[in-house]
Amino acid sequence: MRVRLLGTAAGGGVPQWNCACAACDRAREAGAVRTQDCVAISGDRRSWYLLNASPDLRAQLAAAPELAPGPGPRQTPVRGVLLCTAELDHTLGLLALREAETVTVYGTAAVLDALSGPFPVRGVLGAYTSLAWTPVAVGEPFELAGGLTVTAVPVGAKRPRYAAGAPSTGDWVVAYRISDRRTGGVLVYAPCLPALGGPFHAATAGARAVVVDGTFLYDDEMARATGAGRTATEMGHLPVSASLRDLTRTGARVLYTHLNNTNPLCAATAPERETLAAYGAEVAEDGQTLTL
Ligand code: MLT
Ligand code: MN
Ligand code: ZN
């Protein structure tokens, strides 16, 4: 399996366009840009699937040689999009795929319903392209072209703010366990992870790489950065400081992604990165590739 990390920032990216905090200013000066969370995977390097569709998708696709169109004039190797959540930073990019002949979208019932209702992507996009709207049931493996098997893993029930009126029950947040039937390589992708344990813990068994929620380093990071704000846990993101030890014990390569612009780990020279290195964990970078 080939994996390309197209973007590694949380919603808003790094730097955030309207943020003049010290961290965003530093990133702006250093040109240390992180685009919003998105991954591309392939089992055969011909059929590619996107994990989430970030608002930066057009630029991310253009920067990825594997995802270039051809050989036909309008042929694309992008076969579909698997959504972890219905959050705007994971779904706005769907609209950027409207030029495609067909767009196949995989998501749980809760996620697909949100995109048919309060954020009506289905209706809007369906006027431009042929949509294959594909519900995914948690815990039930399904196959993708190119030799990949995928299982959605239920990890949370946090609704997007725009869907506050939608039912609070449902698989609003999932991780994906993706295995390559040829190599046996397993990727677990969990950019929004409120807690360890349960089905998520089971999903990491035998994984070679876990690309996981690194939104915040500390639980009180928002308060540290801005003097106010909810904790990471309250926002549905287990902080790195609370997941590092257990995740690295799984034996998988651990890469933290979906970094918020308040996260000190954004900076390549951050002393906080030494703690990660001591555990053998890494900060994911835009454009990074893995072979599993
Ligand atoms: C999240 O990751 O919790 C959401 O994307 C938050 C947001 O940007 O609205
Ligand atoms: Mn997000
Ligand atoms: Zn900032």
PDB file of C-alpha atoms and ligand atoms in Angstrom:
ATOM      1  CA  MET A   1       0.000   0.000   0.000  1.00  0.00           C
ATOM      2  CA  ARG A   2       1.163   3.477  -0.861  1.00  0.00           C
ATOM      3  CA  VAL A   3       0.108   6.306   1.410  1.00  0.00           C
ATOM      4  CA  ARG A   4       0.570   9.985   0.691  1.00  0.00           C
ATOM      5  CA  LEU A   5      -0.180  12.505   3.417  1.00  0.00           C
ATOM      6  CA  LEU A   6      -1.653  15.359   1.409  1.00  0.00           C
ATOM      7  CA  GLY A   7      -2.264  17.645   4.381  1.00  0.00           C
ATOM      8  CA  THR A   8      -1.494  17.463   8.091  1.00  0.00           C
ATOM      9  CA  ALA A   9      -3.179  20.484   9.713  1.00  0.00           C
ATOM     10  CA  ALA A  10      -6.476  20.791  11.561  1.00  0.00           C
ATOM     11  CA  GLY A  11      -9.263  23.039  10.268  1.00  0.00           C
ATOM     12  CA  GLY A  12      -7.915  26.471   9.362  1.00  0.00           C
ATOM     13  CA  GLY A  13      -4.467  25.141   8.435  1.00  0.00           C
ATOM     14  CA  VAL A  14      -1.117  26.505   9.532  1.00  0.00           C
ATOM     15  CA  PRO A  15      -0.813  29.445   9.461  1.00  0.00           C
ATOM     16  CA  GLN A  16      -4.499  30.270   9.722  1.00  0.00           C
ATOM     17  CA  TRP A  17      -5.323  33.117   7.315  1.00  0.00           C
ATOM     18  CA  ASN A  18      -6.798  35.419   9.981  1.00  0.00           C
ATOM     19  CA  CYS A  19      -4.538  34.504  12.887  1.00  0.00           C
ATOM     20  CA  ALA A  20      -1.672  36.676  14.047  1.00  0.00           C
ATOM     21  CA  CYS A  21      -0.699  34.531  17.044  1.00  0.00           C
ATOM     22  CA  ALA A  22       3.018  33.979  17.597  1.00  0.00           C
ATOM     23  CA  ALA A  23       2.882  30.435  16.205  1.00  0.00           C
ATOM     24  CA  CYS A  24       1.047  31.454  13.016  1.00  0.00           C
ATOM     25  CA  ASP A  25       3.379  34.431  12.553  1.00  0.00           C
ATOM     26  CA  ARG A  26       6.404  32.143  12.927  1.00  0.00           C
ATOM     27  CA  ALA A  27       4.957  29.657  10.425  1.00  0.00           C
ATOM     28  CA  ARG A  28       4.207  32.528   8.020  1.00  0.00           C
ATOM     29  CA  GLU A  29       7.762  33.887   8.278  1.00  0.00           C
ATOM     30  CA  ALA A  30       9.352  30.440   7.919  1.00  0.00           C
ATOM     31  CA  GLY A  31       7.039  29.449   5.045  1.00  0.00           C
ATOM     32  CA  ALA A  32       6.254  26.379   7.157  1.00  0.00           C
ATOM     33  CA  VAL A  33       2.816  25.804   5.707  1.00  0.00           C
ATOM     34  CA  ARG A  34       0.580  22.872   6.654  1.00  0.00           C
ATOM     35  CA  THR A  35      -2.513  22.258   4.579  1.00  0.00           C
ATOM     36  CA  GLN A  36      -5.634  20.702   6.051  1.00  0.00           C
ATOM     37  CA  ASP A  37      -5.911  17.021   6.911  1.00  0.00           C
ATOM     38  CA  CYS A  38      -6.217  14.703   3.910  1.00  0.00           C
ATOM     39  CA  VAL A  39      -4.577  11.421   2.855  1.00  0.00           C
ATOM     40  CA  ALA A  40      -4.382   9.438  -0.384  1.00  0.00           C
ATOM     41  CA  ILE A  41      -3.993   5.634  -0.399  1.00  0.00           C
ATOM     42  CA  SER A  42      -3.510   3.021  -3.097  1.00  0.00           C
ATOM     43  CA  GLY A  43      -2.987  -0.732  -3.187  1.00  0.00           C
ATOM     44  CA  ASP A  44      -1.772  -0.855  -6.784  1.00  0.00           C
ATOM     45  CA  ARG A  45      -0.610   2.723  -7.515  1.00  0.00           C
ATOM     46  CA  ARG A  46      -3.327   2.953 -10.172  1.00  0.00           C
ATOM     47  CA  SER A  47      -6.504   3.301  -8.123  1.00  0.00           C
ATOM     48  CA  TRP A  48      -6.261   5.964  -5.407  1.00  0.00           C
ATOM     49  CA  TYR A  49      -8.713   6.803  -2.637  1.00  0.00           C
ATOM     50  CA  LEU A  50      -8.818   9.971  -0.593  1.00  0.00           C
ATOM     51  CA  LEU A  51      -9.309   9.826   3.139  1.00  0.00           C
ATOM     52  CA  ASN A  52     -11.325  13.007   3.739  1.00  0.00           C
ATOM     53  CA  ALA A  53     -11.652  15.907   1.315  1.00  0.00           C
ATOM     54  CA  SER A  54      -9.937  18.990   2.677  1.00  0.00           C
ATOM     55  CA  PRO A  55     -10.700  22.582   1.675  1.00  0.00           C
ATOM     56  CA  ASP A  56      -7.144  22.579   0.221  1.00  0.00           C
ATOM     57  CA  LEU A  57      -7.853  19.596  -2.013  1.00  0.00           C
ATOM     58  CA  ARG A  58      -7.308  21.198  -5.391  1.00  0.00           C
ATOM     59  CA  ALA A  59      -3.780  22.339  -4.497  1.00  0.00           C
ATOM     60  CA  GLN A  60      -3.050  19.055  -2.713  1.00  0.00           C
ATOM     61  CA  LEU A  61      -4.013  17.022  -5.790  1.00  0.00           C
ATOM     62  CA  ALA A  62      -1.991  19.279  -8.060  1.00  0.00           C
ATOM     63  CA  ALA A  63       1.097  18.779  -5.854  1.00  0.00           C
ATOM     64  CA  ALA A  64       0.862  14.966  -5.875  1.00  0.00           C
ATOM     65  CA  PRO A  65       2.455  13.359  -8.954  1.00  0.00           C
ATOM     66  CA  GLU A  66       0.731  10.021  -8.159  1.00  0.00           C
ATOM     67  CA  LEU A  67      -2.651  11.680  -8.537  1.00  0.00           C
ATOM     68  CA  ALA A  68      -2.009  13.364 -11.887  1.00  0.00           C
ATOM     69  CA  PRO A  69      -4.682  12.704 -14.525  1.00  0.00           C
ATOM     70  CA  GLY A  70      -4.250  10.525 -17.615  1.00  0.00           C
ATOM     71  CA  PRO A  71      -3.675   8.731 -19.871  1.00  0.00           C
ATOM     72  CA  GLY A  72      -7.173   9.584 -21.125  1.00  0.00           C
ATOM     73  CA  PRO A  73      -7.894  13.306 -21.425  1.00  0.00           C
ATOM     74  CA  ARG A  74     -10.228  13.345 -18.383  1.00  0.00           C
ATOM     75  CA  GLN A  75      -9.073  10.178 -16.670  1.00  0.00           C
ATOM     76  CA  THR A  76      -8.209  10.408 -12.986  1.00  0.00           C
ATOM     77  CA  PRO A  77      -6.738   7.783 -10.657  1.00  0.00           C
ATOM     78  CA  VAL A  78      -8.958   9.135  -7.847  1.00  0.00           C
ATOM     79  CA  ARG A  79     -11.640   6.474  -7.322  1.00  0.00           C
ATOM     80  CA  GLY A  80     -13.413   7.785  -4.248  1.00  0.00           C
ATOM     81  CA  VAL A  81     -13.398   9.602  -0.926  1.00  0.00           C
ATOM     82  CA  LEU A  82     -13.756   7.961   2.491  1.00  0.00           C
ATOM     83  CA  LEU A  83     -14.962  10.374   5.145  1.00  0.00           C
ATOM     84  CA  CYS A  84     -14.025  10.124   8.835  1.00  0.00           C
ATOM     85  CA  THR A  85     -16.404  12.925   9.839  1.00  0.00           C
ATOM     86  CA  ALA A  86     -18.784  15.425   8.264  1.00  0.00           C
ATOM     87  CA  GLU A  87     -16.740  18.363   9.634  1.00  0.00           C
ATOM     88  CA  LEU A  88     -16.102  21.174   7.158  1.00  0.00           C
ATOM     89  CA  ASP A  89     -12.338  20.584   7.163  1.00  0.00           C
ATOM     90  CA  HIS A  90     -13.026  17.023   5.943  1.00  0.00           C
ATOM     91  CA  THR A  91     -15.808  17.710   3.471  1.00  0.00           C
ATOM     92  CA  LEU A  92     -15.456  21.136   1.820  1.00  0.00           C
ATOM     93  CA  GLY A  93     -13.070  19.588  -0.718  1.00  0.00           C
ATOM     94  CA  LEU A  94     -15.873  17.403  -2.085  1.00  0.00           C
ATOM     95  CA  LEU A  95     -17.126  20.480  -3.927  1.00  0.00           C
ATOM     96  CA  ALA A  96     -13.718  20.830  -5.578  1.00  0.00           C
ATOM     97  CA  LEU A  97     -14.236  17.425  -7.223  1.00  0.00           C
ATOM     98  CA  ARG A  98     -17.236  18.613  -9.245  1.00  0.00           C
ATOM     99  CA  GLU A  99     -15.338  18.403 -12.557  1.00  0.00           C
ATOM    100  CA  ALA A 100     -15.039  14.616 -12.177  1.00  0.00           C
ATOM    101  CA  GLU A 101     -17.284  12.340 -14.238  1.00  0.00           C
ATOM    102  CA  THR A 102     -18.245  10.459 -11.083  1.00  0.00           C
ATOM    103  CA  VAL A 103     -17.506  10.986  -7.400  1.00  0.00           C
ATOM    104  CA  THR A 104     -17.854   8.057  -5.016  1.00  0.00           C
ATOM    105  CA  VAL A 105     -18.292   9.106  -1.391  1.00  0.00           C
ATOM    106  CA  TYR A 106     -18.065   6.630   1.494  1.00  0.00           C
ATOM    107  CA  GLY A 107     -19.306   7.587   4.943  1.00  0.00           C
ATOM    108  CA  THR A 108     -21.450   6.437   7.829  1.00  0.00           C
ATOM    109  CA  ALA A 109     -25.191   7.081   7.741  1.00  0.00           C
ATOM    110  CA  ALA A 110     -24.803  10.011  10.155  1.00  0.00           C
ATOM    111  CA  VAL A 111     -22.114  11.625   7.997  1.00  0.00           C
ATOM    112  CA  LEU A 112     -23.918  11.072   4.683  1.00  0.00           C
ATOM    113  CA  ASP A 113     -27.189  12.347   6.180  1.00  0.00           C
ATOM    114  CA  ALA A 114     -25.461  15.550   7.295  1.00  0.00           C
ATOM    115  CA  LEU A 115     -24.192  16.012   3.737  1.00  0.00           C
ATOM    116  CA  SER A 116     -27.708  15.521   2.415  1.00  0.00           C
ATOM    117  CA  GLY A 117     -29.324  17.840   4.988  1.00  0.00           C
ATOM    118  CA  PRO A 118     -27.773  20.645   7.012  1.00  0.00           C
ATOM    119  CA  PHE A 119     -24.738  20.855   4.670  1.00  0.00           C
ATOM    120  CA  PRO A 120     -26.376  19.882   1.370  1.00  0.00           C
ATOM    121  CA  VAL A 121     -23.303  18.756  -0.559  1.00  0.00           C
ATOM    122  CA  ARG A 122     -25.167  15.848  -2.117  1.00  0.00           C
ATOM    123  CA  GLY A 123     -27.693  18.027  -3.847  1.00  0.00           C
ATOM    124  CA  VAL A 124     -25.189  20.670  -4.896  1.00  0.00           C
ATOM    125  CA  LEU A 125     -22.499  18.290  -6.156  1.00  0.00           C
ATOM    126  CA  GLY A 126     -25.063  16.010  -7.773  1.00  0.00           C
ATOM    127  CA  ALA A 127     -25.929  18.806 -10.190  1.00  0.00           C
ATOM    128  CA  TYR A 128     -22.340  18.759 -11.528  1.00  0.00           C
ATOM    129  CA  THR A 129     -21.235  15.120 -11.444  1.00  0.00           C
ATOM    130  CA  SER A 130     -22.612  11.632 -11.063  1.00  0.00           C
ATOM    131  CA  LEU A 131     -22.524  10.799  -7.347  1.00  0.00           C
ATOM    132  CA  ALA A 132     -22.137   7.322  -5.905  1.00  0.00           C
ATOM    133  CA  TRP A 133     -23.294   7.787  -2.338  1.00  0.00           C
ATOM    134  CA  THR A 134     -21.990   4.767  -0.415  1.00  0.00           C
ATOM    135  CA  PRO A 135     -23.001   4.117   3.206  1.00  0.00           C
ATOM    136  CA  VAL A 136     -20.428   2.433   5.406  1.00  0.00           C
ATOM    137  CA  ALA A 137     -21.383   0.312   8.440  1.00  0.00           C
ATOM    138  CA  VAL A 138     -18.872   0.302  11.278  1.00  0.00           C
ATOM    139  CA  GLY A 139     -17.114  -3.003  11.856  1.00  0.00           C
ATOM    140  CA  GLU A 140     -18.109  -4.375   8.442  1.00  0.00           C
ATOM    141  CA  PRO A 141     -15.122  -4.742   6.089  1.00  0.00           C
ATOM    142  CA  PHE A 142     -15.500  -3.703   2.460  1.00  0.00           C
ATOM    143  CA  GLU A 143     -13.163  -3.791  -0.508  1.00  0.00           C
ATOM    144  CA  LEU A 144     -11.671  -1.049  -2.630  1.00  0.00           C
ATOM    145  CA  ALA A 145     -10.179  -1.404  -6.108  1.00  0.00           C
ATOM    146  CA  GLY A 146      -6.470  -2.182  -6.068  1.00  0.00           C
ATOM    147  CA  GLY A 147      -6.502  -4.790  -3.305  1.00  0.00           C
ATOM    148  CA  LEU A 148      -7.395  -2.826  -0.186  1.00  0.00           C
ATOM    149  CA  THR A 149      -9.839  -3.896   2.520  1.00  0.00           C
ATOM    150  CA  VAL A 150     -11.298  -1.206   4.755  1.00  0.00           C
ATOM    151  CA  THR A 151     -13.128  -1.272   8.064  1.00  0.00           C
ATOM    152  CA  ALA A 152     -14.660   1.805   9.685  1.00  0.00           C
ATOM    153  CA  VAL A 153     -13.996   1.929  13.408  1.00  0.00           C
ATOM    154  CA  PRO A 154     -16.429   3.889  15.602  1.00  0.00           C
ATOM    155  CA  VAL A 155     -14.534   6.398  17.750  1.00  0.00           C
ATOM    156  CA  GLY A 156     -16.923   9.230  18.585  1.00  0.00           C
ATOM    157  CA  ALA A 157     -20.286  10.937  18.365  1.00  0.00           C
ATOM    158  CA  LYS A 158     -19.343  14.620  18.104  1.00  0.00           C
ATOM    159  CA  ARG A 159     -21.512  16.353  15.509  1.00  0.00           C
ATOM    160  CA  PRO A 160     -20.241  19.253  13.419  1.00  0.00           C
ATOM    161  CA  ARG A 161     -21.477  22.609  14.712  1.00  0.00           C
ATOM    162  CA  TYR A 162     -23.662  23.077  11.642  1.00  0.00           C
ATOM    163  CA  ALA A 163     -25.399  19.764  12.431  1.00  0.00           C
ATOM    164  CA  ALA A 164     -26.338  20.635  16.013  1.00  0.00           C
ATOM    165  CA  GLY A 165     -29.972  19.914  15.122  1.00  0.00           C
ATOM    166  CA  ALA A 166     -29.231  16.406  13.800  1.00  0.00           C
ATOM    167  CA  PRO A 167     -29.675  13.293  15.966  1.00  0.00           C
ATOM    168  CA  SER A 168     -26.895  13.048  18.523  1.00  0.00           C
ATOM    169  CA  THR A 169     -26.705   9.293  18.205  1.00  0.00           C
ATOM    170  CA  GLY A 170     -24.871   7.762  15.287  1.00  0.00           C
ATOM    171  CA  ASP A 171     -21.354   7.130  14.091  1.00  0.00           C
ATOM    172  CA  TRP A 172     -20.377  10.743  13.590  1.00  0.00           C
ATOM    173  CA  VAL A 173     -16.640  10.093  13.935  1.00  0.00           C
ATOM    174  CA  VAL A 174     -14.847   7.030  12.633  1.00  0.00           C
ATOM    175  CA  ALA A 175     -11.304   5.884  12.078  1.00  0.00           C
ATOM    176  CA  TYR A 176     -10.392   3.622   9.170  1.00  0.00           C
ATOM    177  CA  ARG A 177      -8.370   0.421   9.320  1.00  0.00           C
ATOM    178  CA  ILE A 178      -7.046  -0.257   5.839  1.00  0.00           C
ATOM    179  CA  SER A 179      -5.216  -3.439   4.943  1.00  0.00           C
ATOM    180  CA  ASP A 180      -3.415  -4.397   1.781  1.00  0.00           C
ATOM    181  CA  ARG A 181      -4.434  -7.929   0.860  1.00  0.00           C
ATOM    182  CA  ARG A 182      -1.169  -8.456  -1.067  1.00  0.00           C
ATOM    183  CA  THR A 183       1.453  -7.156   1.380  1.00  0.00           C
ATOM    184  CA  GLY A 184      -0.480  -7.544   4.634  1.00  0.00           C
ATOM    185  CA  GLY A 185       0.385  -3.922   5.463  1.00  0.00           C
ATOM    186  CA  VAL A 186      -2.154  -2.196   7.688  1.00  0.00           C
ATOM    187  CA  LEU A 187      -2.769   1.538   8.118  1.00  0.00           C
ATOM    188  CA  VAL A 188      -4.998   2.957  10.836  1.00  0.00           C
ATOM    189  CA  TYR A 189      -6.083   6.522  10.146  1.00  0.00           C
ATOM    190  CA  ALA A 190      -7.751   8.410  12.998  1.00  0.00           C
ATOM    191  CA  PRO A 191      -7.455  12.196  12.667  1.00  0.00           C
ATOM    192  CA  CYS A 192     -10.244  12.748  15.210  1.00  0.00           C
ATOM    193  CA  LEU A 193      -9.830  10.486  18.209  1.00  0.00           C
ATOM    194  CA  PRO A 194     -11.544  11.399  21.493  1.00  0.00           C
ATOM    195  CA  ALA A 195     -10.196   8.428  23.444  1.00  0.00           C
ATOM    196  CA  LEU A 196      -8.107   5.283  23.194  1.00  0.00           C
ATOM    197  CA  GLY A 197      -9.473   1.872  23.985  1.00  0.00           C
ATOM    198  CA  GLY A 198     -12.486  -0.081  22.785  1.00  0.00           C
ATOM    199  CA  PRO A 199     -12.798  -0.737  19.071  1.00  0.00           C
ATOM    200  CA  PHE A 200      -9.952   1.673  18.325  1.00  0.00           C
ATOM    201  CA  HIS A 201      -7.509  -0.293  20.438  1.00  0.00           C
ATOM    202  CA  ALA A 202      -8.572  -3.505  18.696  1.00  0.00           C
ATOM    203  CA  ALA A 203      -8.079  -1.831  15.297  1.00  0.00           C
ATOM    204  CA  THR A 204      -4.434  -1.027  16.036  1.00  0.00           C
ATOM    205  CA  ALA A 205      -3.559  -4.709  16.519  1.00  0.00           C
ATOM    206  CA  GLY A 206      -1.110  -5.660  13.781  1.00  0.00           C
ATOM    207  CA  ALA A 207      -1.032  -2.148  12.269  1.00  0.00           C
ATOM    208  CA  ARG A 208       2.241  -1.048  10.655  1.00  0.00           C
ATOM    209  CA  ALA A 209       1.369   2.629  10.809  1.00  0.00           C
ATOM    210  CA  VAL A 210      -1.095   4.693  12.799  1.00  0.00           C
ATOM    211  CA  VAL A 211      -1.727   8.187  11.431  1.00  0.00           C
ATOM    212  CA  VAL A 212      -3.506   9.715  14.333  1.00  0.00           C
ATOM    213  CA  ASP A 213      -4.997  12.756  16.049  1.00  0.00           C
ATOM    214  CA  GLY A 214      -2.247  15.249  16.865  1.00  0.00           C
ATOM    215  CA  THR A 215      -4.543  18.269  16.988  1.00  0.00           C
ATOM    216  CA  PHE A 216      -3.280  19.347  20.383  1.00  0.00           C
ATOM    217  CA  LEU A 217      -0.155  18.499  22.342  1.00  0.00           C
ATOM    218  CA  TYR A 218      -1.696  19.469  25.677  1.00  0.00           C
ATOM    219  CA  ASP A 219      -5.249  19.188  26.980  1.00  0.00           C
ATOM    220  CA  ASP A 220      -5.250  22.879  28.043  1.00  0.00           C
ATOM    221  CA  GLU A 221      -3.447  24.078  24.909  1.00  0.00           C
ATOM    222  CA  MET A 222      -6.195  26.471  23.736  1.00  0.00           C
ATOM    223  CA  ALA A 223      -6.219  28.173  27.143  1.00  0.00           C
ATOM    224  CA  ARG A 224      -2.408  28.358  27.129  1.00  0.00           C
ATOM    225  CA  ALA A 225      -2.401  29.921  23.654  1.00  0.00           C
ATOM    226  CA  THR A 226      -5.374  32.248  23.872  1.00  0.00           C
ATOM    227  CA  GLY A 227      -6.142  32.606  27.585  1.00  0.00           C
ATOM    228  CA  ALA A 228      -9.515  30.893  27.107  1.00  0.00           C
ATOM    229  CA  GLY A 229     -11.116  28.012  25.317  1.00  0.00           C
ATOM    230  CA  ARG A 230     -12.284  24.467  25.816  1.00  0.00           C
ATOM    231  CA  THR A 231      -9.951  21.591  26.540  1.00  0.00           C
ATOM    232  CA  ALA A 232      -8.761  19.319  23.761  1.00  0.00           C
ATOM    233  CA  THR A 233     -10.765  16.464  25.231  1.00  0.00           C
ATOM    234  CA  GLU A 234     -13.931  18.589  25.262  1.00  0.00           C
ATOM    235  CA  MET A 235     -13.348  19.240  21.566  1.00  0.00           C
ATOM    236  CA  GLY A 236     -13.127  15.518  20.786  1.00  0.00           C
ATOM    237  CA  HIS A 237      -9.363  15.384  20.402  1.00  0.00           C
ATOM    238  CA  LEU A 238      -7.267  13.322  22.783  1.00  0.00           C
ATOM    239  CA  PRO A 239      -4.059  15.340  23.253  1.00  0.00           C
ATOM    240  CA  VAL A 240      -0.725  13.883  22.162  1.00  0.00           C
ATOM    241  CA  SER A 241       0.475  14.045  25.763  1.00  0.00           C
ATOM    242  CA  ALA A 242      -2.255  11.540  26.683  1.00  0.00           C
ATOM    243  CA  SER A 243      -1.923   9.161  23.717  1.00  0.00           C
ATOM    244  CA  LEU A 244       1.824   8.987  23.096  1.00  0.00           C
ATOM    245  CA  ARG A 245       2.764   6.236  25.500  1.00  0.00           C
ATOM    246  CA  ASP A 246      -0.098   3.849  24.691  1.00  0.00           C
ATOM    247  CA  LEU A 247       0.029   4.350  20.931  1.00  0.00           C
ATOM    248  CA  THR A 248       3.753   3.707  20.676  1.00  0.00           C
ATOM    249  CA  ARG A 249       3.275   0.503  22.684  1.00  0.00           C
ATOM    250  CA  THR A 250       1.202  -0.950  19.831  1.00  0.00           C
ATOM    251  CA  GLY A 251       4.440  -1.478  17.898  1.00  0.00           C
ATOM    252  CA  ALA A 252       3.086   0.499  14.932  1.00  0.00           C
ATOM    253  CA  ARG A 253       4.844   3.511  13.463  1.00  0.00           C
ATOM    254  CA  VAL A 254       2.967   6.462  14.990  1.00  0.00           C
ATOM    255  CA  LEU A 255       2.541   9.688  13.006  1.00  0.00           C
ATOM    256  CA  TYR A 256       0.603  12.612  14.475  1.00  0.00           C
ATOM    257  CA  THR A 257      -1.534  14.582  12.051  1.00  0.00           C
ATOM    258  CA  HIS A 258      -4.413  17.151  11.996  1.00  0.00           C
ATOM    259  CA  LEU A 259      -2.208  19.601  13.961  1.00  0.00           C
ATOM    260  CA  ASN A 260      -3.897  22.736  15.197  1.00  0.00           C
ATOM    261  CA  ASN A 261      -1.984  25.988  14.727  1.00  0.00           C
ATOM    262  CA  THR A 262      -1.628  26.242  18.540  1.00  0.00           C
ATOM    263  CA  ASN A 263       0.316  22.970  18.648  1.00  0.00           C
ATOM    264  CA  PRO A 264       4.012  23.604  19.426  1.00  0.00           C
ATOM    265  CA  LEU A 265       4.839  20.419  17.460  1.00  0.00           C
ATOM    266  CA  CYS A 266       4.088  22.323  14.227  1.00  0.00           C
ATOM    267  CA  ALA A 267       7.544  23.880  14.340  1.00  0.00           C
ATOM    268  CA  ALA A 268      10.327  21.636  12.999  1.00  0.00           C
ATOM    269  CA  THR A 269      12.723  22.895  15.666  1.00  0.00           C
ATOM    270  CA  ALA A 270      10.303  22.587  18.623  1.00  0.00           C
ATOM    271  CA  PRO A 271      11.991  21.112  21.718  1.00  0.00           C
ATOM    272  CA  GLU A 272       8.676  19.308  22.382  1.00  0.00           C
ATOM    273  CA  ARG A 273       9.501  17.062  19.399  1.00  0.00           C
ATOM    274  CA  GLU A 274      12.280  15.449  21.462  1.00  0.00           C
ATOM    275  CA  THR A 275       9.717  13.794  23.730  1.00  0.00           C
ATOM    276  CA  LEU A 276       8.002  12.299  20.693  1.00  0.00           C
ATOM    277  CA  ALA A 277      11.303  11.090  19.309  1.00  0.00           C
ATOM    278  CA  ALA A 278      12.123   9.446  22.646  1.00  0.00           C
ATOM    279  CA  TYR A 279       8.988   7.332  22.190  1.00  0.00           C
ATOM    280  CA  GLY A 280       9.755   6.714  18.525  1.00  0.00           C
ATOM    281  CA  ALA A 281       6.730   8.735  17.363  1.00  0.00           C
ATOM    282  CA  GLU A 282       6.755  11.310  14.560  1.00  0.00           C
ATOM    283  CA  VAL A 283       5.002  14.470  13.446  1.00  0.00           C
ATOM    284  CA  ALA A 284       3.424  13.872  10.033  1.00  0.00           C
ATOM    285  CA  GLU A 285       4.439  16.274   7.282  1.00  0.00           C
ATOM    286  CA  ASP A 286       2.612  17.432   4.160  1.00  0.00           C
ATOM    287  CA  GLY A 287       3.739  15.386   1.165  1.00  0.00           C
ATOM    288  CA  GLN A 288       5.166  12.556   3.264  1.00  0.00           C
ATOM    289  CA  THR A 289       4.757   9.070   1.772  1.00  0.00           C
ATOM    290  CA  LEU A 290       4.637   5.630   3.390  1.00  0.00           C
ATOM    291  CA  THR A 291       4.873   2.167   1.891  1.00  0.00           C
ATOM    292  CA  LEU A 292       3.071  -0.489   3.915  1.00  0.00           C
TER     293      LEU A 292
HETATM  294  C1  MLT B   1     -12.590  19.205  14.541  1.00  0.00           C
HETATM  295  O1  MLT B   1     -11.633  18.599  14.088  1.00  0.00           O
HETATM  296  O2  MLT B   1     -12.893  19.085  15.745  1.00  0.00           O
HETATM  297  C2  MLT B   1     -13.418  20.091  13.661  1.00  0.00           C
HETATM  298  O3  MLT B   1     -12.907  20.106  12.373  1.00  0.00           O
HETATM  299  C3  MLT B   1     -13.559  21.433  14.304  1.00  0.00           C
HETATM  300  C4  MLT B   1     -13.876  22.530  13.351  1.00  0.00           C
HETATM  301  O4  MLT B   1     -12.963  23.002  12.642  1.00  0.00           O
HETATM  302  O5  MLT B   1     -15.019  22.975  13.288  1.00  0.00           O
HETATM  303 MN    MN B   2     -10.989  18.920  12.119  1.00  0.00          MN
HETATM  304 ZN    ZN B   3      -2.502  31.238  15.102  1.00  0.00          ZN
END
